mmCIF file of C-alpha atoms in Angstrom:
data_model
loop_
_atom_site.group_PDB
_atom_site.id
_atom_site.type_symbol
_atom_site.label_atom_id
_atom_site.label_comp_id
_atom_site.label_asym_id
_atom_site.label_seq_id
_atom_site.Cartn_x
_atom_site.Cartn_y
_atom_site.Cartn_z
ATOM 1 C CA MET A 1 0.000 0.000 0.000
ATOM 2 C CA PHE A 2 2.820 2.408 0.866
ATOM 3 C CA ASP A 3 4.404 1.869 -2.568
ATOM 4 C CA GLU A 4 1.072 2.455 -4.312
ATOM 5 C CA LEU A 5 0.499 5.696 -2.406
ATOM 6 C CA SER A 6 4.032 6.799 -3.221
ATOM 7 C CA GLU A 7 3.384 6.200 -6.897
ATOM 8 C CA ILE A 8 0.077 8.096 -6.771
ATOM 9 C CA ASN A 9 1.840 11.100 -5.261
ATOM 10 C CA SER A 10 4.940 10.927 -7.469
ATOM 11 C CA ARG A 11 5.837 13.941 -9.595
ATOM 12 C CA PRO A 12 6.642 13.075 -13.237
ATOM 13 C CA LYS A 13 9.035 15.075 -15.362
ATOM 14 C CA PRO A 14 7.444 17.777 -17.526
ATOM 15 C CA PHE A 15 5.349 16.116 -20.240
ATOM 16 C CA GLU A 16 6.829 12.731 -19.344
ATOM 17 C CA PHE A 17 3.459 11.057 -19.911
ATOM 18 C CA TYR A 18 0.643 11.938 -22.311
ATOM 19 C CA SER A 19 -2.894 10.586 -22.042
ATOM 20 C CA ALA A 20 -5.035 12.788 -24.316
ATOM 21 C CA LYS A 21 -6.026 9.860 -26.514
ATOM 22 C CA GLU A 22 -7.593 7.981 -23.601
ATOM 23 C CA LEU A 23 -9.442 11.077 -22.437
ATOM 24 C CA TRP A 24 -11.088 11.680 -25.823
ATOM 25 C CA THR A 25 -11.637 8.095 -26.974
ATOM 26 C CA ASP A 26 -12.911 6.465 -23.787
ATOM 27 C CA GLU A 27 -16.611 5.718 -24.276
ATOM 28 C CA HIS A 28 -17.718 7.163 -20.939
ATOM 29 C CA THR A 29 -15.459 10.214 -20.614
ATOM 30 C CA SER A 30 -16.042 11.325 -24.221
ATOM 31 C CA LYS A 31 -19.779 11.295 -23.488
ATOM 32 C CA LYS A 32 -19.273 13.387 -20.345
ATOM 33 C CA MET A 33 -17.017 15.811 -22.235
ATOM 34 C CA LEU A 34 -19.698 16.305 -24.883
ATOM 35 C CA GLU A 35 -22.256 16.994 -22.149
ATOM 36 C CA PHE A 36 -19.988 19.710 -20.748
ATOM 37 C CA HIS A 37 -19.460 21.159 -24.243
ATOM 38 C CA LEU A 38 -23.195 21.466 -24.776
ATOM 39 C CA ASN A 39 -23.989 23.003 -21.384
ATOM 40 C CA GLU A 40 -24.288 26.650 -22.385
ATOM 41 C CA SER A 41 -24.135 27.991 -18.836
ATOM 42 C CA ILE A 42 -20.811 26.556 -17.652
ATOM 43 C CA ASN A 43 -17.202 27.295 -18.585
ATOM 44 C CA LEU A 44 -15.615 23.832 -18.517
ATOM 45 C CA SER A 45 -15.141 22.066 -21.863
ATOM 46 C CA SER A 46 -16.387 25.124 -23.749
ATOM 47 C CA ARG A 47 -17.084 28.720 -22.861
ATOM 48 C CA THR A 48 -20.564 30.007 -22.155
ATOM 49 C CA LYS A 49 -22.932 30.721 -25.031
ATOM 50 C CA ASP A 50 -22.825 34.452 -24.294
ATOM 51 C CA PHE A 51 -19.032 34.502 -24.603
ATOM 52 C CA ILE A 52 -19.045 32.383 -27.770
ATOM 53 C CA ASP A 53 -21.570 34.725 -29.397
ATOM 54 C CA ARG A 54 -19.449 37.756 -28.510
ATOM 55 C CA SER A 55 -16.302 35.999 -29.645
ATOM 56 C CA VAL A 56 -17.730 35.042 -33.038
ATOM 57 C CA SER A 57 -19.028 38.583 -33.578
ATOM 58 C CA TRP A 58 -15.551 39.931 -32.908
ATOM 59 C CA ILE A 59 -13.899 37.327 -35.157
ATOM 60 C CA VAL A 60 -16.293 38.129 -38.015
ATOM 61 C CA SER A 61 -15.538 41.835 -37.669
ATOM 62 C CA ASN A 62 -11.794 41.624 -36.997
ATOM 63 C CA PHE A 63 -11.063 39.185 -39.844
ATOM 64 C CA ASN A 64 -13.713 40.476 -42.255
ATOM 65 C CA ILE A 65 -15.349 37.045 -42.481
ATOM 66 C CA GLY A 66 -17.484 36.433 -45.560
ATOM 67 C CA SER A 67 -18.229 34.044 -48.397
ATOM 68 C CA ASN A 68 -14.628 34.083 -49.623
ATOM 69 C CA THR A 69 -13.112 33.323 -46.213
ATOM 70 C CA SER A 70 -11.764 29.815 -45.626
ATOM 71 C CA ILE A 71 -11.439 28.833 -41.956
ATOM 72 C CA ILE A 72 -10.205 25.706 -40.186
ATOM 73 C CA ASP A 73 -10.880 25.207 -36.474
ATOM 74 C CA PHE A 74 -8.461 22.870 -34.660
ATOM 75 C CA GLY A 75 -10.160 21.174 -31.706
ATOM 76 C CA CYS A 76 -13.603 22.142 -32.983
ATOM 77 C CA GLY A 77 -15.493 19.898 -30.545
ATOM 78 C CA PRO A 78 -19.218 19.682 -31.333
ATOM 79 C CA GLY A 79 -19.029 22.682 -33.662
ATOM 80 C CA LEU A 80 -19.966 25.575 -31.397
ATOM 81 C CA TYR A 81 -17.708 28.035 -33.259
ATOM 82 C CA THR A 82 -17.711 26.401 -36.690
ATOM 83 C CA SER A 83 -21.499 26.456 -37.020
ATOM 84 C CA LEU A 84 -21.711 30.166 -36.187
ATOM 85 C CA LEU A 85 -18.885 31.027 -38.575
ATOM 86 C CA ALA A 86 -20.587 29.006 -41.311
ATOM 87 C CA GLU A 87 -23.770 30.994 -40.702
ATOM 88 C CA HIS A 88 -21.706 34.037 -41.721
ATOM 89 C CA LYS A 89 -21.103 32.310 -45.087
ATOM 90 C CA ALA A 90 -17.486 31.325 -44.402
ATOM 91 C CA GLN A 91 -16.081 28.113 -45.888
ATOM 92 C CA VAL A 92 -15.476 26.166 -42.681
ATOM 93 C CA THR A 93 -13.516 23.027 -41.795
ATOM 94 C CA GLY A 94 -13.433 21.474 -38.324
ATOM 95 C CA VAL A 95 -10.945 18.945 -36.929
ATOM 96 C CA ASP A 96 -11.277 17.147 -33.604
ATOM 97 C CA PHE A 97 -9.895 14.034 -31.930
ATOM 98 C CA SER A 98 -13.259 12.992 -30.483
ATOM 99 C CA GLU A 99 -15.370 10.763 -32.715
ATOM 100 C CA ARG A 100 -18.412 11.500 -30.556
ATOM 101 C CA SER A 101 -17.995 15.288 -30.904
ATOM 102 C CA ILE A 102 -17.459 15.128 -34.654
ATOM 103 C CA LYS A 103 -20.556 12.967 -35.077
ATOM 104 C CA TYR A 104 -22.594 15.518 -33.134
ATOM 105 C CA ALA A 105 -21.123 18.409 -35.171
ATOM 106 C CA ARG A 106 -21.948 16.707 -38.480
ATOM 107 C CA ASN A 107 -25.517 15.981 -37.425
ATOM 108 C CA SER A 108 -25.962 19.546 -36.192
ATOM 109 C CA ALA A 109 -24.639 21.010 -39.444
ATOM 110 C CA GLU A 110 -26.960 18.784 -41.465
ATOM 111 C CA GLN A 111 -29.966 19.840 -39.402
ATOM 112 C CA LYS A 112 -29.085 23.525 -39.856
ATOM 113 C CA GLY A 113 -28.327 23.157 -43.566
ATOM 114 C CA LEU A 114 -24.710 24.242 -43.125
ATOM 115 C CA ASN A 115 -21.966 23.051 -45.464
ATOM 116 C CA ILE A 116 -19.103 22.336 -43.046
ATOM 117 C CA SER A 117 -16.317 19.805 -43.598
ATOM 118 C CA TYR A 118 -15.614 17.853 -40.418
ATOM 119 C CA TYR A 119 -12.724 15.458 -39.827
ATOM 120 C CA GLN A 120 -12.184 13.137 -36.882
ATOM 121 C CA ALA A 121 -8.388 13.327 -36.658
ATOM 122 C CA ASP A 122 -5.374 14.360 -34.605
ATOM 123 C CA TYR A 123 -4.663 17.920 -35.723
ATOM 124 C CA LEU A 124 -0.943 17.310 -35.249
ATOM 125 C CA GLU A 125 -1.173 14.842 -38.145
ATOM 126 C CA PHE A 126 -4.055 16.332 -40.158
ATOM 127 C CA ASP A 127 -3.324 17.273 -43.776
ATOM 128 C CA THR A 128 -5.349 18.561 -46.689
ATOM 129 C CA ASP A 129 -4.788 20.219 -50.057
ATOM 130 C CA LYS A 130 -6.922 23.154 -48.914
ATOM 131 C CA ARG A 131 -5.290 26.369 -47.740
ATOM 132 C CA PHE A 132 -6.908 28.715 -45.260
ATOM 133 C CA ASP A 133 -7.334 32.407 -44.537
ATOM 134 C CA LEU A 134 -7.785 31.760 -40.827
ATOM 135 C CA ILE A 135 -6.793 28.965 -38.455
ATOM 136 C CA THR A 136 -8.470 29.007 -35.044
ATOM 137 C CA MET A 137 -7.598 27.028 -31.920
ATOM 138 C CA ILE A 138 -9.790 28.153 -29.049
ATOM 139 C CA PHE A 139 -10.147 27.445 -25.316
ATOM 140 C CA CYS A 140 -6.416 27.162 -24.681
ATOM 141 C CA ASP A 141 -5.982 23.781 -26.414
ATOM 142 C CA TYR A 142 -2.480 24.910 -27.347
ATOM 143 C CA CYS A 143 -1.484 24.703 -23.667
ATOM 144 C CA VAL A 144 -1.998 20.942 -23.315
ATOM 145 C CA LEU A 145 0.759 20.241 -25.863
ATOM 146 C CA SER A 146 4.428 19.640 -25.116
ATOM 147 C CA PRO A 147 7.063 21.959 -26.631
ATOM 148 C CA GLU A 148 7.778 19.346 -29.324
ATOM 149 C CA GLN A 149 4.080 19.004 -30.136
ATOM 150 C CA ARG A 150 3.622 22.769 -30.282
ATOM 151 C CA LYS A 151 6.539 23.058 -32.686
ATOM 152 C CA LYS A 152 4.970 20.388 -34.877
ATOM 153 C CA LEU A 153 1.596 22.105 -34.728
ATOM 154 C CA LEU A 154 2.993 25.491 -35.739
ATOM 155 C CA ALA A 155 4.766 23.888 -38.692
ATOM 156 C CA ARG A 156 1.443 22.321 -39.690
ATOM 157 C CA MET A 157 -0.322 25.664 -39.405
ATOM 158 C CA ASN A 158 2.383 27.357 -41.458
ATOM 159 C CA THR A 159 1.797 24.859 -44.256
ATOM 160 C CA LEU A 160 -1.999 25.138 -44.169
ATOM 161 C CA LEU A 161 -2.138 28.934 -44.151
ATOM 162 C CA LYS A 162 -2.480 31.040 -47.279
ATOM 163 C CA PRO A 163 0.352 33.589 -47.680
ATOM 164 C CA GLU A 164 -1.723 36.331 -46.042
ATOM 165 C CA GLY A 165 -3.526 34.008 -43.633
ATOM 166 C CA ARG A 166 -3.778 34.441 -39.878
ATOM 167 C CA VAL A 167 -3.787 32.251 -36.759
ATOM 168 C CA LEU A 168 -6.065 33.022 -33.808
ATOM 169 C CA LEU A 169 -5.533 31.119 -30.563
ATOM 170 C CA ASP A 170 -5.533 31.618 -26.815
ATOM 171 C CA VAL A 171 -3.281 30.401 -24.012
ATOM 172 C CA PHE A 172 -3.245 30.435 -20.238
ATOM 173 C CA SER A 173 -1.190 33.208 -18.658
ATOM 174 C CA VAL A 174 1.591 33.308 -16.087
ATOM 175 C CA SER A 175 -0.795 35.347 -13.947
ATOM 176 C CA LEU A 176 -3.074 32.300 -13.749
ATOM 177 C CA PHE A 177 -0.092 30.037 -13.017
ATOM 178 C CA ASP A 178 0.923 32.247 -10.084
ATOM 179 C CA SER A 179 -2.569 31.960 -8.586
ATOM 180 C CA LYS A 180 -2.513 28.148 -8.515
ATOM 181 C CA SER A 181 -1.347 25.947 -5.643
ATOM 182 C CA GLU A 182 -0.155 22.377 -5.342
ATOM 183 C CA VAL A 183 -2.839 20.145 -3.842
ATOM 184 C CA ALA A 184 -3.552 16.478 -3.195
ATOM 185 C CA THR A 185 -7.158 15.339 -2.807
ATOM 186 C CA TYR A 186 -9.089 12.099 -2.705
ATOM 187 C CA GLU A 187 -12.749 11.565 -3.599
ATOM 188 C CA PHE A 188 -15.150 8.675 -4.121
ATOM 189 C CA ASN A 189 -16.643 8.857 -7.633
ATOM 190 C CA GLN A 190 -14.539 11.955 -8.256
ATOM 191 C CA LEU A 191 -16.123 14.744 -10.348
ATOM 192 C CA ASN A 192 -19.572 13.202 -10.094
ATOM 193 C CA HIS A 193 -18.828 9.990 -12.008
ATOM 194 C CA PHE A 194 -16.879 11.812 -14.724
ATOM 195 C CA TRP A 195 -14.315 9.031 -15.115
ATOM 196 C CA SER A 196 -16.651 6.016 -15.093
ATOM 197 C CA ALA A 197 -20.281 5.016 -14.762
ATOM 198 C CA ASN A 198 -19.095 2.443 -12.205
ATOM 199 C CA ASP A 199 -17.965 3.271 -8.682
ATOM 200 C CA TYR A 200 -14.332 4.323 -8.350
ATOM 201 C CA TYR A 201 -11.856 6.050 -6.080
ATOM 202 C CA GLY A 202 -10.137 9.094 -7.538
ATOM 203 C CA PHE A 203 -6.937 10.803 -6.469
ATOM 204 C CA LEU A 204 -5.986 14.253 -7.783
ATOM 205 C CA ASN A 205 -2.455 15.604 -7.484
ATOM 206 C CA THR A 206 -1.826 19.101 -8.790
ATOM 207 C CA PHE A 207 1.862 19.826 -9.398
ATOM 208 C CA LYS A 208 3.510 23.127 -10.323
ATOM 209 C CA TYR A 209 6.742 23.359 -12.314
ATOM 210 C CA GLU A 210 8.004 26.829 -11.559
ATOM 211 C CA GLU A 211 10.815 27.031 -14.102
ATOM 212 C CA GLU A 212 8.634 25.843 -16.986
ATOM 213 C CA LYS A 213 5.467 27.710 -15.851
ATOM 214 C CA LEU A 214 3.693 24.382 -16.206
ATOM 215 C CA THR A 215 1.013 22.673 -14.140
ATOM 216 C CA LEU A 216 -0.137 19.079 -14.056
ATOM 217 C CA ASP A 217 -3.423 17.701 -12.801
ATOM 218 C CA LYS A 218 -2.669 14.011 -12.314
ATOM 219 C CA TYR A 219 -5.779 11.875 -11.849
ATOM 220 C CA THR A 220 -5.297 8.322 -10.555
ATOM 221 C CA ILE A 221 -8.513 6.331 -10.946
ATOM 222 C CA PHE A 222 -9.181 2.982 -9.246
ATOM 223 C CA GLU A 223 -12.176 0.943 -10.381
ATOM 224 C CA LYS A 224 -12.867 -2.612 -9.252
ATOM 225 C CA ASP A 225 -11.312 -4.158 -12.356
ATOM 226 C CA ARG A 226 -8.833 -1.541 -13.577
ATOM 227 C CA ALA A 227 -6.597 1.354 -12.601
ATOM 228 C CA ARG A 228 -5.468 4.222 -14.820
ATOM 229 C CA VAL A 229 -3.738 7.578 -14.678
ATOM 230 C CA ILE A 230 -4.803 10.669 -16.610
ATOM 231 C CA TYR A 231 -2.310 13.513 -17.103
ATOM 232 C CA ASN A 232 -3.676 16.997 -17.784
ATOM 233 C CA TRP A 233 -0.705 19.247 -18.569
ATOM 234 C CA LEU A 234 -1.217 22.998 -18.911
ATOM 235 C CA GLN A 235 1.522 25.304 -20.166
ATOM 236 C CA HIS A 236 1.272 28.977 -19.143
ATOM 237 C CA PHE A 237 2.739 31.897 -21.069
ATOM 238 C CA SER A 238 3.760 35.496 -20.611
ATOM 239 C CA GLU A 239 3.416 37.961 -23.457
ATOM 240 C CA GLU A 240 7.164 37.670 -24.004
ATOM 241 C CA SER A 241 7.268 33.860 -24.020
ATOM 242 C CA ILE A 242 4.367 33.400 -26.449
ATOM 243 C CA ARG A 243 5.881 36.004 -28.793
ATOM 244 C CA ALA A 244 9.263 34.255 -28.629
ATOM 245 C CA GLU A 245 7.740 30.823 -29.305
ATOM 246 C CA PHE A 246 5.875 32.021 -32.382
ATOM 247 C CA ASP A 247 8.863 33.983 -33.648
ATOM 248 C CA THR A 248 11.105 30.915 -33.336
ATOM 249 C CA ASN A 249 8.617 28.896 -35.380
ATOM 250 C CA GLY A 250 8.168 31.261 -38.311
ATOM 251 C CA PHE A 251 5.346 33.552 -37.172
ATOM 252 C CA VAL A 252 4.920 37.182 -36.199
ATOM 253 C CA ILE A 253 2.310 38.072 -33.586
ATOM 254 C CA GLU A 254 0.401 41.087 -34.881
ATOM 255 C CA GLN A 255 -2.223 41.551 -32.163
ATOM 256 C CA ILE A 256 -2.554 40.503 -28.539
ATOM 257 C CA TYR A 257 -5.674 40.498 -26.368
ATOM 258 C CA SER A 258 -6.965 39.136 -23.064
ATOM 259 C CA ASP A 259 -9.393 36.772 -24.806
ATOM 260 C CA VAL A 260 -10.715 35.706 -28.213
ATOM 261 C CA ALA A 261 -13.535 38.241 -27.952
ATOM 262 C CA GLY A 262 -11.058 41.080 -28.502
ATOM 263 C CA THR A 263 -10.852 42.334 -24.901
ATOM 264 C CA ALA A 264 -7.935 44.737 -24.439
ATOM 265 C CA PHE A 265 -4.822 43.003 -23.143
ATOM 266 C CA SER A 266 -4.052 43.089 -19.428
ATOM 267 C CA GLU A 267 -1.083 41.505 -17.702
ATOM 268 C CA ASN A 268 -3.464 40.380 -14.957
ATOM 269 C CA SER A 269 -5.702 38.426 -17.304
ATOM 270 C CA ASN A 270 -5.896 34.638 -16.884
ATOM 271 C CA GLU A 271 -5.562 34.206 -20.645
ATOM 272 C CA ILE A 272 -3.717 35.678 -23.604
ATOM 273 C CA ALA A 273 -5.168 35.645 -27.115
ATOM 274 C CA ILE A 274 -2.954 36.272 -30.125
ATOM 275 C CA VAL A 275 -3.327 36.934 -33.837
ATOM 276 C CA ALA A 276 -0.294 35.812 -35.824
ATOM 277 C CA ARG A 277 0.815 35.677 -39.452
ATOM 278 C CA LYS A 278 3.593 33.921 -41.292
ATOM 279 C CA ARG A 279 6.912 35.727 -41.135
ATOM 280 C CA THR A 280 7.807 37.087 -44.545
ATOM 281 C CA VAL A 281 11.029 35.694 -45.954
ATOM 282 C CA GLY A 282 13.382 38.174 -47.544
#
C-alpha cells in the first residue's frame, strides 16, 4: 500500500506522460465531455454561449469574415464556433480528436443546412490540399501540448495557411499560473462519475513546475477491475514567451488580447489571445 500511495503522489518530469487519446476516446469520458461542451451555462469544456456569441461577432468583424473566407478550427469539438462562422457564409472546416464530438457536429450542421467539412483526426497529423485564410484554436488547447508538439503544430499551421492568412488562438497566462497551488485530494466517484459510470476512487495531485510555468493535474482512478492515470498538462505563457515561441517557429504576432472576444490586453488576465501571421522571408 505504501508503494502504491508513493506512486500516486509521485511527480513526473514535464510532459513525461501523455494521455489525451484515452481522455477523448474512452466511451464514458467522451460522453461526459460532450455533455460539458453542450452546457451553455458553464465554462468547462467550452465557454458560455454568451461569450461564444461575442467571440464570433468579434472574429467576423476583426477578420472580415465572408463568403470568400476559408477557416479551419483545430479542436472544434461539437461545432460551437464552426457552425456560427458558417452561418456568416465562411467556408469552414473542423478537426477534432473525439469521434463522438465530430458525429454531433456533423448531425448539427446537417440539421441547420450548413456546409461544413468535419474530420475526426489528430490535428498534429491532419493534412489537406486546402489552404486557409484563418486557423483558429480556441479554449487554450495549445497549452496541453508539449514543446515538441507545439513546434509540430505550428509547422502544420504554417503549411496550411495562405500567404496572407492568420492564426487566432488563446493560451493560459503566467498570472493564472501564479494563482494556482499544489494540492492532493481524494474523492469517491470523483467529479460526479466523470471518469466512469461504475464506482471508483479518484486521487488528484496538482503539481507546479516553476521554471517551466507548467502545471499538471494528475488523476489516478481505481475501479474494481482496472486502474489508470490521466495527465492533464497545462503550459502557461507570458506575453514575451508566447511572442518568442511564435517567432522561433516562423510567425509574427500582430495583435494581442486578453481573450478571443477582442478584450484589451491586461497583464493580470488569466488568458492571452494572439493573432499571428507567417513571417515574410526576404
